[in-house]
């Protein structure tokens, strides 16, 4: 079973920041938080990951709480092309053969 | 361009007719995996491979076979397809370093 909890859906206005929350209260010390997204029925796409520090790349920012029990993915200026299902995944190389365990994700709709 | 290539993208076949879905990656990744995606059930791992000649079952391996004779290729074999194997299939690879998994574009299989 997935170790994360996400809201099933969210809306965001185009050009505004999209903040996608994720709870992972049972995360272990050696597990990372990964975010992927899936646009329509394409293959999931890696966005960003972190262990305990906040991270930023050209796509998004990841804010992880100090106790590591939750995180937020931030898309700073959402566009219509960011409409997708976003998956928050807790992953550890030593856990279950290093596989990704997908939950149901958050369906983000970016509206004009 | 770094990528995972799956073929075919779409396939309609009849029950019992053996088929192979090919997967190839050009990133020299050691780890490769197959997932299937079904409505309401999400993405589930079928088989994975840690390296050449090393494969193991995932969560839903029944009815599937895989082989890993070369590092770049990881074909998925359905010896006797059945309608319950109608699904969207994704191949993925990773080196467990900075960028998570890279997924293929998917193969939509229909078994009638």
GROMACS .gro file of C-alpha atoms in nm:
model
  224
    1UNK     CA    1   0.000   0.000   0.000
    2UNK     CA    2   0.103   0.357  -0.066
    3UNK     CA    3   0.250   0.535   0.235
    4UNK     CA    4   0.113   0.872   0.127
    5UNK     CA    5  -0.219   1.055   0.142
    6UNK     CA    6  -0.314   1.319  -0.111
    7UNK     CA    7  -0.636   1.506  -0.189
    8UNK     CA    8  -0.805   1.344  -0.489
    9UNK     CA    9  -0.845   1.667  -0.683
   10UNK     CA   10  -0.754   2.036  -0.686
   11UNK     CA   11  -0.817   2.335  -0.909
   12UNK     CA   12  -0.578   2.618  -0.983
   13UNK     CA   13  -0.609   2.934  -1.191
   14UNK     CA   14  -0.365   2.971  -1.477
   15UNK     CA   15  -0.065   3.183  -1.377
   16UNK     CA   16  -0.116   3.127  -1.006
   17UNK     CA   17   0.090   2.901  -0.783
   18UNK     CA   18  -0.036   2.546  -0.739
   19UNK     CA   19   0.035   2.401  -0.395
   20UNK     CA   20  -0.015   2.026  -0.376
   21UNK     CA   21  -0.003   1.873  -0.027
   22UNK     CA   22   0.103   1.524   0.072
   23UNK     CA   23   0.099   1.345   0.406
   24UNK     CA   24   0.354   1.073   0.477
   25UNK     CA   25   0.347   1.034   0.853
   26UNK     CA   26   0.513   0.688   0.854
   27UNK     CA   27   0.815   0.785   0.643
   28UNK     CA   28   1.142   0.625   0.754
   29UNK     CA   29   1.473   0.803   0.797
   30UNK     CA   30   1.624   0.660   0.478
   31UNK     CA   31   1.321   0.724   0.257
   32UNK     CA   32   1.292   1.007   0.009
   33UNK     CA   33   0.986   1.198  -0.102
   34UNK     CA   34   0.944   1.184  -0.479
   35UNK     CA   35   0.691   1.363  -0.698
   36UNK     CA   36   0.584   1.243  -1.040
   37UNK     CA   37   0.307   1.357  -1.268
   38UNK     CA   38   0.110   1.184  -1.539
   39UNK     CA   39  -0.042   1.389  -1.817
   40UNK     CA   40  -0.345   1.214  -1.962
   41UNK     CA   41  -0.230   0.853  -2.027
   42UNK     CA   42   0.136   0.930  -2.091
   43UNK     CA   43   0.415   0.773  -1.888
   44UNK     CA   44   0.468   0.926  -1.543
   45UNK     CA   45   0.726   1.204  -1.545
   46UNK     CA   46   0.974   1.272  -1.267
   47UNK     CA   47   0.938   1.621  -1.116
   48UNK     CA   48   1.150   1.652  -0.803
   49UNK     CA   49   1.259   1.468  -0.491
   50UNK     CA   50   1.401   1.543  -0.148
   51UNK     CA   51   1.515   1.383   0.175
   52UNK     CA   52   1.473   1.654   0.437
   53UNK     CA   53   1.581   1.985   0.285
   54UNK     CA   54   1.364   2.196   0.061
   55UNK     CA   55   1.446   2.152  -0.306
   56UNK     CA   56   1.392   2.357  -0.619
   57UNK     CA   57   1.447   2.285  -0.986
   58UNK     CA   58   1.325   2.431  -1.312
   59UNK     CA   59   0.987   2.261  -1.280
   60UNK     CA   60   0.889   2.299  -0.917
   61UNK     CA   61   0.976   2.347  -0.552
   62UNK     CA   62   0.942   2.087  -0.279
   63UNK     CA   63   0.885   2.192   0.080
   64UNK     CA   64   0.930   1.919   0.341
   65UNK     CA   65   0.826   1.984   0.701
   66UNK     CA   66   1.089   1.957   0.970
   67UNK     CA   67   0.939   1.636   1.110
   68UNK     CA   68   0.921   1.500   0.752
   69UNK     CA   69   0.563   1.387   0.799
   70UNK     CA   70   0.428   1.601   0.517
   71UNK     CA   71   0.539   1.792   0.211
   72UNK     CA   72   0.409   2.037  -0.048
   73UNK     CA   73   0.486   2.049  -0.416
   74UNK     CA   74   0.472   2.401  -0.554
   75UNK     CA   75   0.429   2.483  -0.922
   76UNK     CA   76   0.504   2.857  -0.909
   77UNK     CA   77   0.315   2.970  -1.220
   78UNK     CA   78   0.076   2.699  -1.330
   79UNK     CA   79  -0.011   2.671  -1.699
   80UNK     CA   80  -0.280   2.471  -1.875
   81UNK     CA   81  -0.013   2.214  -1.964
   82UNK     CA   82   0.035   2.142  -1.593
   83UNK     CA   83  -0.309   1.977  -1.582
   84UNK     CA   84  -0.223   1.622  -1.477
   85UNK     CA   85  -0.237   1.366  -1.197
   86UNK     CA   86   0.039   1.433  -0.944
   87UNK     CA   87   0.179   1.147  -0.740
   88UNK     CA   88   0.364   1.188  -0.413
   89UNK     CA   89   0.570   0.875  -0.343
   90UNK     CA   90   0.782   0.773  -0.047
   91UNK     CA   91   1.075   0.574  -0.182
   92UNK     CA   92   1.373   0.398  -0.033
   93UNK     CA   93   1.625   0.188  -0.220
   94UNK     CA   94   1.619  -0.079   0.047
   95UNK     CA   95   1.242  -0.097   0.063
   96UNK     CA   96   1.058  -0.357  -0.144
   97UNK     CA   97   1.327  -0.385  -0.409
   98UNK     CA   98   1.335  -0.013  -0.478
   99UNK     CA   99   0.998  -0.007  -0.651
  100UNK     CA  100   0.772   0.293  -0.676
  101UNK     CA  101   0.441   0.242  -0.498
  102UNK     CA  102   0.181   0.467  -0.655
  103UNK     CA  103  -0.126   0.587  -0.471
  104UNK     CA  104  -0.423   0.751  -0.640
  105UNK     CA  105  -0.256   1.091  -0.666
  106UNK     CA  106  -0.407   1.438  -0.695
  107UNK     CA  107  -0.578   1.536  -1.017
  108UNK     CA  108  -0.482   1.899  -1.075
  109UNK     CA  109  -0.696   2.101  -1.313
  110UNK     CA  110  -0.548   2.433  -1.423
  111UNK     CA  111  -0.822   2.661  -1.549
  112UNK     CA  112  -0.797   2.973  -1.768
  113UNK     CA  113   1.796   1.202  -2.592
  114UNK     CA  114   1.770   0.987  -2.280
  115UNK     CA  115   1.460   0.776  -2.312
  116UNK     CA  116   1.275   0.451  -2.262
  117UNK     CA  117   1.119   0.321  -2.583
  118UNK     CA  118   0.825   0.082  -2.584
  119UNK     CA  119   0.670  -0.088  -2.881
  120UNK     CA  120   0.401  -0.116  -2.993
  121UNK     CA  121   0.203   0.185  -2.863
  122UNK     CA  122  -0.129   0.013  -2.933
  123UNK     CA  123  -0.208  -0.354  -2.973
  124UNK     CA  124  -0.532  -0.545  -3.014
  125UNK     CA  125  -0.500  -0.922  -2.997
  126UNK     CA  126  -0.708  -1.232  -2.938
  127UNK     CA  127  -0.714  -1.454  -2.633
  128UNK     CA  128  -0.431  -1.707  -2.628
  129UNK     CA  129  -0.212  -1.555  -2.898
  130UNK     CA  130   0.137  -1.504  -2.761
  131UNK     CA  131   0.272  -1.151  -2.775
  132UNK     CA  132   0.579  -0.955  -2.673
  133UNK     CA  133   0.598  -0.588  -2.577
  134UNK     CA  134   0.949  -0.457  -2.622
  135UNK     CA  135   1.125  -0.206  -2.397
  136UNK     CA  136   1.464  -0.049  -2.455
  137UNK     CA  137   1.655   0.223  -2.265
  138UNK     CA  138   1.961   0.419  -2.374
  139UNK     CA  139   2.077   0.542  -2.032
  140UNK     CA  140   2.281   0.238  -1.925
  141UNK     CA  141   2.045   0.188  -1.630
  142UNK     CA  142   2.080  -0.132  -1.434
  143UNK     CA  143   1.725  -0.135  -1.295
  144UNK     CA  144   1.423  -0.185  -1.521
  145UNK     CA  145   1.062  -0.252  -1.439
  146UNK     CA  146   0.717  -0.310  -1.588
  147UNK     CA  147   0.396  -0.158  -1.456
  148UNK     CA  148   0.035  -0.190  -1.557
  149UNK     CA  149  -0.226   0.078  -1.502
  150UNK     CA  150  -0.595   0.008  -1.459
  151UNK     CA  151  -0.881   0.243  -1.365
  152UNK     CA  152  -0.936   0.247  -0.991
  153UNK     CA  153  -0.629   0.030  -0.926
  154UNK     CA  154  -0.356   0.272  -1.026
  155UNK     CA  155  -0.007   0.168  -1.132
  156UNK     CA  156   0.111  -0.172  -1.014
  157UNK     CA  157   0.447  -0.336  -1.066
  158UNK     CA  158   0.452  -0.658  -1.270
  159UNK     CA  159   0.820  -0.755  -1.280
  160UNK     CA  160   1.151  -0.588  -1.223
  161UNK     CA  161   1.516  -0.651  -1.301
  162UNK     CA  162   1.813  -0.537  -1.097
  163UNK     CA  163   2.063  -0.624  -1.371
  164UNK     CA  164   2.130  -0.857  -1.663
  165UNK     CA  165   1.994  -1.207  -1.595
  166UNK     CA  166   1.844  -1.091  -1.263
  167UNK     CA  167   1.466  -1.061  -1.260
  168UNK     CA  168   1.202  -1.086  -0.989
  169UNK     CA  169   0.827  -1.072  -0.947
  170UNK     CA  170   0.644  -0.755  -0.857
  171UNK     CA  171   0.292  -0.731  -0.723
  172UNK     CA  172   0.098  -0.871  -1.017
  173UNK     CA  173   0.323  -1.116  -1.209
  174UNK     CA  174   0.064  -1.382  -1.297
  175UNK     CA  175   0.034  -1.438  -1.671
  176UNK     CA  176   0.353  -1.251  -1.758
  177UNK     CA  177   0.715  -1.339  -1.826
  178UNK     CA  178   1.021  -1.121  -1.869
  179UNK     CA  179   1.383  -1.165  -1.970
  180UNK     CA  180   1.694  -0.950  -1.934
  181UNK     CA  181   1.962  -1.082  -2.167
  182UNK     CA  182   2.109  -0.737  -2.234
  183UNK     CA  183   2.126  -0.431  -2.013
  184UNK     CA  184   1.925  -0.209  -2.246
  185UNK     CA  185   1.632  -0.443  -2.322
  186UNK     CA  186   1.358  -0.577  -2.098
  187UNK     CA  187   1.074  -0.736  -2.298
  188UNK     CA  188   0.739  -0.827  -2.145
  189UNK     CA  189   0.596  -1.156  -2.270
  190UNK     CA  190   0.235  -1.268  -2.251
  191UNK     CA  191   0.240  -1.637  -2.342
  192UNK     CA  192  -0.139  -1.678  -2.345
  193UNK     CA  193  -0.309  -1.339  -2.309
  194UNK     CA  194  -0.651  -1.318  -2.151
  195UNK     CA  195  -0.905  -1.033  -2.144
  196UNK     CA  196  -0.810  -0.945  -1.784
  197UNK     CA  197  -0.469  -0.842  -1.916
  198UNK     CA  198  -0.628  -0.560  -2.113
  199UNK     CA  199  -0.448  -0.261  -1.966
  200UNK     CA  200  -0.205   0.025  -2.017
  201UNK     CA  201   0.153  -0.093  -1.971
  202UNK     CA  202   0.459   0.112  -1.884
  203UNK     CA  203   0.824   0.020  -1.884
  204UNK     CA  204   1.061   0.219  -1.663
  205UNK     CA  205   1.429   0.234  -1.579
  206UNK     CA  206   1.651   0.403  -1.321
  207UNK     CA  207   2.004   0.410  -1.186
  208UNK     CA  208   1.877   0.503  -0.839
  209UNK     CA  209   2.061   0.832  -0.851
  210UNK     CA  210   1.939   1.181  -0.913
  211UNK     CA  211   1.645   1.168  -1.147
  212UNK     CA  212   1.421   0.892  -1.032
  213UNK     CA  213   1.260   0.663  -1.282
  214UNK     CA  214   1.227   0.732  -1.654
  215UNK     CA  215   0.907   0.588  -1.800
  216UNK     CA  216   0.822   0.488  -2.152
  217UNK     CA  217   0.522   0.630  -2.337
  218UNK     CA  218   0.307   0.328  -2.270
  219UNK     CA  219   0.150   0.038  -2.457
  220UNK     CA  220  -0.226   0.013  -2.463
  221UNK     CA  221  -0.314  -0.356  -2.493
  222UNK     CA  222  -0.661  -0.490  -2.565
  223UNK     CA  223  -0.723  -0.865  -2.549
  224UNK     CA  224  -1.053  -0.979  -2.701
   0.00000   0.00000   0.00000
